[in-house]
């Protein structure tokens, strides 16, 4: 019976609710007189899991502020660094309010699902709008307060739109950016989070996305590419001649906060302080280290010098790629995911982008979009029951080609959905509010014209 109970917990953590109930039913059937009514027994607070999840939530917040703010802020020119910081701050404030108001219930509510409402295919419902019905004593299956889970998932909702701004940095109006981001979070992020994590159709079909390969990185990366193409190049952009970062120390500091925060991002996604969290932490470190060293080596070979910006970019590519696989792959998979993804991302940034002459300012698509796509697909290759447990998902490398097919389908859905929503939103916002700054503003810098400040005096 113990085996069935552990399997039930594992399936729940991996998001397979039906499988979890089935395993629990099997366990209860072995106890005379027992039934599923036992599920109604009150949950008890797990202080260990709760302490870890509060820590993990804080770590994920570090990824947005100061992580993304410093990483992207260092990559732009001196005249635009405050614009990036302000764009990041706007996201942290506005998206938090949207999430508490109705984002959480759209993604993780069950009102529509329980009533059979056809809108359940898009959102979960309004039963938890403004966190209605949730109290400090409301617990999740792993014994943590639901408030902690709300906050943890809120951090994911913050970091995702923050990644997009790297594609159109140095040329977007703050007002237009604000309107676009609000609409994008509502129409792109909330539904995707429901599909993959909140009981939606991608989760039901068994798609593996432990911490955000589809929801976060493909969603943001593909949207970033669409925005970069539609907004056009910066006035002084020349393909093959990247604009030099104004402060590489900021880039390194930002990457460091991202790397640190990613342990909360990945290891926290199992919602418990257990072996699954330990595995997620280990494979995150292995994949990221592999990616950083690989990019450094490629940079050294082709450009004759190992650069700090290159090593930092490689590390971020590795972090992105291991995200969907952190709860299903082992060290072997982590090594190859980090290696393969870095090689492809380097080609996208150093060869493909100059070839097609599009201005993805800070390589949001080249790193997050491509890294997310590869990570999602490779999860279907390297997933192993050594991590997911007996009866859990495994990848093509271990004989389960069906899982690879599911990953390919989920990846394709994410790419198409993100591209279509972003295209429509760009057209609407540009026609009503306007998105691109005037040529003079772009030449002299967004900091002074948009915010009335200068980063350095």
XYZ file of C-alpha atoms in Angstrom:
457
model
C 0.000 0.000 0.000
C 2.876 2.380 0.784
C 3.997 2.063 -2.826
C 0.611 3.244 -4.096
C 0.535 6.176 -1.676
C 3.967 7.376 -2.797
C 2.940 6.994 -6.415
C -0.180 9.073 -5.751
C 1.870 11.902 -4.224
C 4.349 11.793 -7.083
C 1.635 11.967 -9.729
C -0.014 14.911 -7.970
C 3.263 16.828 -7.852
C 3.791 16.176 -11.553
C 0.325 17.567 -12.239
C -1.424 14.313 -13.136
C -4.495 14.588 -10.938
C -6.433 11.692 -12.412
C -3.469 9.357 -12.059
C -2.978 10.537 -8.472
C -6.581 9.774 -7.567
C -6.343 6.357 -9.204
C -3.200 5.486 -7.255
C -4.773 6.668 -3.998
C -7.873 4.623 -4.701
C -5.700 1.560 -5.249
C -4.002 2.171 -1.914
C -7.284 2.590 -0.071
C -8.729 -0.521 -1.656
C -6.119 -2.526 0.214
C -7.462 -1.312 3.561
C -10.673 -3.051 4.739
C -13.557 -0.586 4.885
C -11.535 2.284 3.456
C -12.787 4.548 0.668
C -12.035 7.794 -1.101
C -13.876 9.517 1.715
C -10.505 9.522 3.426
C -9.569 12.392 1.116
C -11.854 14.585 3.197
C -9.605 14.286 6.231
C -8.156 17.679 7.177
C -4.699 18.493 5.851
C -2.036 19.526 8.318
C 0.499 22.284 7.901
C 3.953 21.019 6.889
C 6.352 23.591 8.341
C 9.334 22.231 6.390
C 7.587 22.457 3.029
C 6.173 25.855 3.936
C 9.554 27.292 4.942
C 11.129 26.024 1.732
C 8.350 27.397 -0.484
C 8.528 30.845 1.139
C 12.269 30.793 0.447
C 11.733 29.593 -3.128
C 9.192 32.362 -3.735
C 11.673 34.976 -2.569
C 14.354 33.503 -4.814
C 12.087 33.713 -7.856
C 11.324 37.370 -7.118
C 15.088 38.010 -7.235
C 14.982 36.920 -10.875
C 12.830 39.906 -11.864
C 14.138 42.520 -9.466
C 17.060 42.842 -9.507
C 17.943 39.963 -11.903
C 16.317 40.915 -15.209
C 16.591 44.639 -14.427
C 20.373 44.401 -14.065
C 20.959 41.816 -16.800
C 19.017 43.695 -19.464
C 19.947 47.094 -18.013
C 23.645 46.335 -18.414
C 23.201 45.144 -22.004
C 21.563 48.354 -23.249
C 23.306 51.678 -23.702
C 23.818 54.136 -20.876
C 21.033 56.431 -22.121
C 18.411 53.656 -21.825
C 19.256 51.754 -18.647
C 16.541 53.401 -16.534
C 13.902 52.623 -19.145
C 14.634 48.916 -18.699
C 14.552 49.210 -14.909
C 11.229 51.078 -15.027
C 9.711 48.541 -17.424
C 10.665 45.775 -15.004
C 9.270 47.674 -12.020
C 6.001 48.279 -13.859
C 5.587 44.545 -14.425
C 6.222 43.664 -10.779
C 3.582 46.120 -9.630
C 0.844 45.770 -12.231
C 1.033 42.008 -12.763
C 0.865 41.364 -9.015
C -2.442 43.247 -8.858
C -3.806 41.446 -11.926
C -2.785 38.090 -10.490
C -4.533 38.632 -7.158
C -7.647 40.100 -8.809
C -8.343 37.362 -11.348
C -5.135 35.868 -12.752
C -4.850 33.187 -10.090
C -8.436 32.048 -10.460
C -8.170 32.035 -14.269
C -5.104 29.800 -14.064
C -5.872 27.598 -11.043
C -9.558 28.048 -10.263
C -11.946 25.145 -10.870
C -15.332 26.843 -11.051
C -15.782 26.405 -14.792
C -14.209 22.947 -14.768
C -16.505 21.651 -12.023
C -19.639 23.041 -13.690
C -18.798 21.862 -17.183
C -18.668 25.424 -18.523
C -17.167 25.383 -22.045
C -14.906 28.293 -21.054
C -12.980 25.765 -18.949
C -10.939 25.056 -22.084
C -9.516 28.587 -21.744
C -9.607 29.512 -18.030
C -10.351 27.769 -14.734
C -13.127 30.052 -13.557
C -13.887 32.961 -11.215
C -14.379 30.985 -8.017
C -11.152 32.369 -6.492
C -11.348 35.932 -7.813
C -9.591 38.308 -5.383
C -8.567 35.094 -3.572
C -12.147 34.513 -2.448
C -12.484 31.507 -0.161
C -8.775 31.306 0.640
C -7.703 31.899 4.239
C -4.393 31.592 6.107
C -5.541 28.100 7.102
C -6.274 26.897 3.564
C -3.670 24.279 2.656
C -2.504 22.561 -0.530
C -1.850 18.841 -0.904
C 1.782 19.240 0.200
C 0.769 20.990 3.425
C 1.689 24.552 2.495
C -0.738 27.491 2.867
C -2.468 28.260 -0.412
C -1.400 31.873 0.056
C 2.203 30.690 -0.387
C 1.252 28.858 -3.585
C -0.509 32.006 -4.828
C 2.637 34.035 -4.218
C 4.926 31.427 -5.751
C 2.907 31.320 -8.959
C 2.670 35.118 -8.944
C 6.458 35.270 -9.280
C 6.204 33.221 -12.480
C 3.598 35.620 -13.815
C 6.047 38.484 -13.129
C 9.159 37.042 -14.744
C 7.476 35.965 -17.996
C 6.539 39.391 -19.440
C 9.826 40.793 -18.099
C 11.678 38.475 -20.480
C 9.895 39.936 -23.509
C 11.215 43.455 -23.050
C 14.675 42.376 -24.194
C 13.453 42.122 -27.796
C 12.336 45.724 -28.210
C 14.559 47.496 -25.693
C 15.660 51.068 -26.486
C 12.749 51.916 -28.799
C 9.350 51.419 -27.113
C 7.081 54.021 -25.521
C 6.480 53.434 -21.831
C 2.742 54.099 -22.181
C 2.365 51.715 -25.116
C 4.483 49.135 -23.337
C 2.248 49.335 -20.259
C -0.942 48.744 -22.241
C 0.627 45.922 -24.258
C 2.001 44.093 -21.210
C -1.291 44.272 -19.297
C -3.206 42.814 -22.249
C -0.512 40.226 -22.983
C -0.481 38.885 -19.426
C -4.275 38.593 -19.430
C -4.672 37.030 -22.875
C -1.435 35.048 -23.274
C -0.006 34.143 -19.871
C -3.107 33.380 -17.784
C -4.671 30.955 -20.317
C -1.337 29.202 -20.964
C -0.755 28.713 -17.239
C -4.205 27.113 -17.001
C -3.595 24.787 -19.959
C -0.286 23.478 -18.639
C -0.520 23.690 -14.830
C -4.123 24.353 -13.866
C -5.811 21.226 -15.195
C -6.125 22.375 -18.818
C -5.949 20.217 -21.922
C -2.140 20.146 -22.220
C -1.794 18.919 -18.644
C -4.546 16.352 -19.190
C -2.778 14.915 -22.215
C 0.403 14.472 -20.145
C 2.642 17.314 -21.349
C 5.672 17.696 -19.082
C 6.563 21.251 -18.100
C 7.908 21.178 -14.591
C 8.701 24.871 -14.175
C 7.810 26.822 -17.302
C 9.355 25.789 -20.616
C 6.095 26.412 -22.463
C 4.267 28.742 -20.089
C 7.232 31.036 -19.470
C 10.027 30.745 -22.012
C 8.324 29.725 -25.262
C 5.453 32.058 -24.475
C 7.770 35.010 -23.832
C 10.427 34.151 -26.414
C 8.083 33.735 -29.369
C 6.202 36.884 -28.390
C 9.538 38.701 -28.224
C 10.381 37.671 -31.794
C 7.003 38.825 -33.114
C 7.416 42.185 -31.368
C 10.958 42.644 -32.683
C 9.903 41.906 -36.260
C 6.846 44.149 -36.177
C 8.486 47.058 -34.382
C 11.497 47.067 -36.679
C 15.165 47.724 -36.080
C 16.694 50.408 -33.960
C 17.756 53.411 -36.036
C 21.476 52.698 -35.676
C 21.291 48.905 -35.730
C 23.539 47.148 -38.234
C 23.281 43.390 -38.701
C 26.458 41.636 -37.639
C 27.625 44.642 -35.612
C 26.082 44.293 -32.141
C 25.711 47.434 -30.053
C 28.122 47.236 -27.119
C 26.663 46.858 -23.595
C 27.206 49.897 -21.403
C 27.950 47.990 -18.176
C 29.081 44.365 -18.319
C 29.386 44.261 -14.538
C 25.604 44.761 -14.387
C 25.196 41.913 -16.866
C 27.205 39.590 -14.638
C 25.344 40.643 -11.500
C 21.993 40.189 -13.228
C 22.965 36.732 -14.457
C 24.110 35.829 -10.952
C 20.731 36.769 -9.477
C 19.016 34.793 -12.228
C 21.140 31.717 -11.551
C 20.532 31.972 -7.812
C 16.821 32.607 -8.223
C 16.444 29.716 -10.642
C 16.971 27.244 -7.806
C 13.709 28.523 -6.350
C 12.165 28.559 -9.819
C 12.938 24.906 -10.543
C 13.452 23.224 -7.178
C 10.361 24.952 -5.786
C 8.058 23.724 -8.532
C 7.499 20.376 -6.809
C 5.943 22.367 -3.908
C 7.787 20.316 -1.295
C 11.191 19.985 0.341
C 11.912 16.465 -0.874
C 13.971 14.345 -3.241
C 12.272 15.794 -6.312
C 13.372 19.281 -5.248
C 16.889 17.980 -4.681
C 16.984 16.471 -8.158
C 15.667 19.700 -9.702
C 18.382 21.695 -7.951
C 21.109 19.289 -9.050
C 20.132 19.118 -12.720
C 19.667 22.899 -12.834
C 23.249 23.386 -11.704
C 24.641 20.747 -14.080
C 22.806 22.044 -17.158
C 23.712 25.666 -16.424
C 27.370 24.920 -15.777
C 27.542 22.877 -18.985
C 25.927 25.675 -20.966
C 28.181 28.422 -19.572
C 31.356 26.450 -20.299
C 30.133 25.431 -23.748
C 29.311 28.997 -24.816
C 32.633 30.168 -23.422
C 34.478 27.516 -25.451
C 32.602 28.311 -28.681
C 33.202 32.020 -28.165
C 36.890 31.385 -27.585
C 37.214 29.180 -30.668
C 35.403 31.397 -33.168
C 36.051 34.888 -31.780
C 39.479 34.187 -30.294
C 38.500 35.433 -26.831
C 36.179 34.085 -24.114
C 33.847 36.965 -23.255
C 31.983 37.672 -20.047
C 28.783 38.511 -21.915
C 29.048 35.238 -23.825
C 29.512 33.145 -20.692
C 26.586 34.907 -19.001
C 24.387 34.367 -22.057
C 25.301 30.694 -22.145
C 24.420 30.278 -18.481
C 20.981 31.795 -19.061
C 20.427 29.488 -22.059
C 21.168 26.483 -19.857
C 18.819 27.719 -17.134
C 16.043 28.170 -19.682
C 16.473 24.758 -21.283
C 16.497 22.684 -18.093
C 13.382 24.387 -16.719
C 10.718 22.070 -18.234
C 12.850 18.970 -17.602
C 13.955 19.626 -14.008
C 11.292 17.315 -12.575
C 11.765 14.438 -15.003
C 15.399 14.170 -16.104
C 18.597 13.084 -14.385
C 22.202 14.298 -14.569
C 22.795 12.640 -17.960
C 19.826 14.434 -19.474
C 20.826 17.715 -17.821
C 24.314 17.552 -19.363
C 23.071 16.940 -22.892
C 20.221 19.443 -22.620
C 22.730 22.114 -21.550
C 25.171 21.147 -24.304
C 22.721 20.862 -27.207
C 20.750 23.970 -26.309
C 23.831 26.169 -25.997
C 25.164 25.177 -29.412
C 21.828 25.906 -31.096
C 21.283 29.185 -29.208
C 24.781 30.355 -30.163
C 24.011 29.676 -33.822
C 20.717 31.573 -33.515
C 22.393 34.603 -31.946
C 25.654 34.696 -33.920
C 24.564 33.356 -37.319
C 20.802 33.313 -37.879
C 20.011 36.764 -36.465
C 22.645 38.584 -38.572
C 21.635 36.505 -41.607
C 17.968 37.520 -41.433
C 18.793 41.000 -40.083
C 16.111 41.239 -37.412
C 16.802 43.297 -34.309
C 16.098 41.168 -31.255
C 17.910 43.729 -29.106
C 18.985 41.523 -26.196
C 18.379 38.088 -27.764
C 15.161 37.356 -25.921
C 14.085 34.995 -28.697
C 17.536 33.592 -29.433
C 17.995 32.521 -25.804
C 14.580 32.229 -24.140
C 12.460 31.299 -27.157
C 14.873 28.834 -28.731
C 16.061 27.543 -25.352
C 12.476 27.004 -24.233
C 11.557 25.154 -27.437
C 14.585 22.871 -27.205
C 14.085 22.273 -23.491
C 10.440 21.340 -23.997
C 11.217 18.917 -26.833
C 14.288 17.393 -25.176
C 12.219 16.730 -22.064
C 10.429 14.165 -24.231
C 13.802 12.586 -24.990
C 15.536 12.521 -21.603
C 12.671 12.074 -19.109
C 13.315 9.001 -17.005
C 11.421 6.927 -14.457
C 14.506 7.148 -12.255
C 13.141 10.614 -11.450
C 9.413 10.383 -12.236
C 9.079 7.022 -10.459
C 7.655 3.646 -11.467
C 4.805 4.184 -13.872
C 5.837 7.806 -14.428
C 6.720 9.475 -17.696
C 9.832 8.540 -19.619
C 11.314 9.851 -22.842
C 12.296 8.531 -26.244
C 15.781 7.664 -25.015
C 14.148 5.124 -22.716
C 11.667 3.801 -25.272
C 8.638 6.070 -24.795
C 8.222 7.852 -28.135
C 4.676 8.829 -27.229
C 5.954 11.311 -24.635
C 8.131 12.953 -27.282
C 5.058 13.339 -29.483
C 3.153 14.958 -26.630
C 6.038 17.373 -26.035
C 6.187 18.291 -29.710
C 2.445 18.982 -29.757
C 2.567 21.117 -26.593
C 5.531 23.052 -27.983
C 3.746 23.697 -31.277
C 0.583 24.867 -29.500
C 2.631 27.247 -27.366
C 4.487 28.717 -30.335
C 1.371 29.289 -32.445
C -0.737 30.625 -29.585
C 1.921 33.105 -28.421
C 2.626 34.335 -31.943
C -1.037 34.897 -32.822
C -1.937 36.671 -29.572
C 1.124 38.937 -29.767
C 0.501 39.819 -33.427
C -3.074 40.880 -32.689
C -2.139 42.827 -29.572
C 0.649 44.663 -31.385
C -1.743 45.792 -34.104
C -4.369 46.959 -31.596
C -2.035 48.776 -29.205
C 0.051 50.385 -31.948
C -3.087 51.694 -33.659
C -4.598 53.110 -30.467
C -1.756 54.157 -28.155
C 1.376 53.831 -30.253
C 4.372 51.674 -29.436
C 7.513 53.149 -30.965
C 9.138 56.339 -29.734
C 10.026 59.196 -32.080
C 13.378 59.131 -33.839
C 14.734 62.009 -31.745
C 13.788 60.261 -28.480
C 15.490 57.078 -29.624
C 18.655 58.957 -30.604
C 18.976 60.913 -27.370
C 17.761 58.200 -24.999
C 14.549 57.019 -23.364
C 15.722 57.766 -19.827
C 15.510 61.544 -20.113
C 12.552 61.777 -22.484
C 10.369 59.041 -21.007
C 11.285 59.275 -17.308
C 13.013 62.643 -16.816
C 16.055 61.031 -15.206
C 19.620 60.072 -15.997
C 21.277 56.975 -14.558
C 24.692 58.630 -14.271
C 25.352 62.261 -13.392
